[in-house]
CSV table of C-alpha atoms in Angstrom, one decimal:
chain,number,residue,atom,x,y,z
A,575,MET,CA,265.5,-100.0,151.8
A,576,ALA,CA,262.1,-98.5,152.3
A,577,ALA,CA,263.5,-95.7,154.3
A,578,LEU,CA,266.1,-94.7,152.0
A,579,THR,CA,263.6,-94.9,149.0
A,580,GLN,CA,261.3,-92.7,151.0
A,581,ARG,CA,264.1,-90.1,151.5
A,582,ARG,CA,265.2,-90.0,147.9
A,583,ALA,CA,261.7,-89.7,146.7
A,584,GLN,CA,261.1,-86.7,148.7
A,585,ARG,CA,264.4,-84.9,147.7
A,586,ARG,CA,263.9,-85.8,144.0
A,587,TYR,CA,260.1,-85.1,144.1
A,588,PRO,CA,259.1,-82.6,146.9
A,589,HIS,CA,255.7,-81.7,146.1
A,590,SER,CA,254.6,-85.5,145.4
A,591,VAL,CA,252.9,-87.8,148.0
A,592,THR,CA,254.9,-91.0,148.6
A,593,HIS,CA,254.9,-93.1,151.1
A,594,CYS,CA,257.5,-96.2,151.3
A,595,GLN,CA,257.4,-98.6,154.1
A,596,ALA,CA,258.4,-102.4,154.5
A,597,VAL,CA,255.3,-104.6,155.7
A,598,ASP,CA,254.0,-107.9,155.3
A,599,ALA,CA,252.3,-107.7,151.6
A,600,ARG,CA,250.0,-110.6,152.7
A,601,HIS,CA,248.5,-108.3,155.5
A,602,MET,CA,249.0,-104.7,154.7
A,603,PRO,CA,248.4,-102.1,157.5
A,604,PHE,CA,246.3,-99.8,155.2
A,605,ARG,CA,242.9,-98.8,154.7
A,606,ASP,CA,240.8,-100.1,151.6
A,607,GLY,CA,241.6,-97.9,148.5
A,608,SER,CA,244.5,-96.0,149.9
A,609,PHE,CA,247.0,-96.0,147.0
A,610,ASP,CA,247.1,-95.1,143.4
A,611,ALA,CA,250.1,-97.7,142.7
A,612,VAL,CA,251.8,-100.5,144.5
A,613,VAL,CA,255.3,-101.2,143.8
A,614,CYS,CA,256.4,-104.6,144.5
A,615,CYS,CA,259.9,-106.0,143.5
A,616,TYR,CA,261.5,-109.6,143.8
A,617,LEU,CA,258.8,-111.0,146.1
A,618,LEU,CA,256.0,-113.1,144.4
A,619,GLU,CA,258.7,-115.7,143.2
A,620,LEU,CA,259.6,-116.4,146.7
A,621,LEU,CA,256.0,-116.8,147.9
A,622,SER,CA,253.7,-120.1,147.9
A,623,SER,CA,251.2,-120.0,145.4
A,624,GLU,CA,248.5,-119.4,148.5
A,625,ASP,CA,250.8,-116.5,149.7
A,626,ILE,CA,250.8,-115.0,146.3
A,627,ALA,CA,247.1,-115.2,145.9
A,628,ARG,CA,246.9,-113.6,149.4
A,629,THR,CA,249.3,-110.8,148.3
A,630,VAL,CA,247.6,-110.0,145.0
A,631,ASP,CA,244.3,-109.7,146.9
A,632,GLU,CA,245.9,-107.4,149.4
A,633,PHE,CA,247.3,-105.2,146.3
A,634,HIS,CA,243.9,-104.9,144.9
A,635,ARG,CA,242.3,-104.3,148.3
A,636,VAL,CA,244.7,-101.2,149.2
A,637,LEU,CA,244.5,-99.8,145.4
A,638,ARG,CA,242.1,-97.2,144.6
A,639,SER,CA,239.8,-97.8,141.7
A,640,ARG,CA,240.8,-96.1,138.6
A,641,ASP,CA,238.0,-93.7,138.8
A,642,ASP,CA,239.4,-92.3,142.1
A,643,TRP,CA,243.1,-91.7,141.0
A,644,ARG,CA,244.5,-88.4,142.1
A,645,TRP,CA,245.9,-86.9,138.9
């Protein structure tokens, strides 16, 4: 699904910088502040309370601060 989404995004928005990859949302292999947005669908309801907290912390870690967004 991630690879298909990546290909579609590149075709539809050829000048955008996109990165679609399937990873463990609790331990993402990205640097702090790497992304402007994180999209997560149909995941949190499948996780334990502890893993939800861990995942949201990871989202926060990999997101840029609003002041650093690339407009």
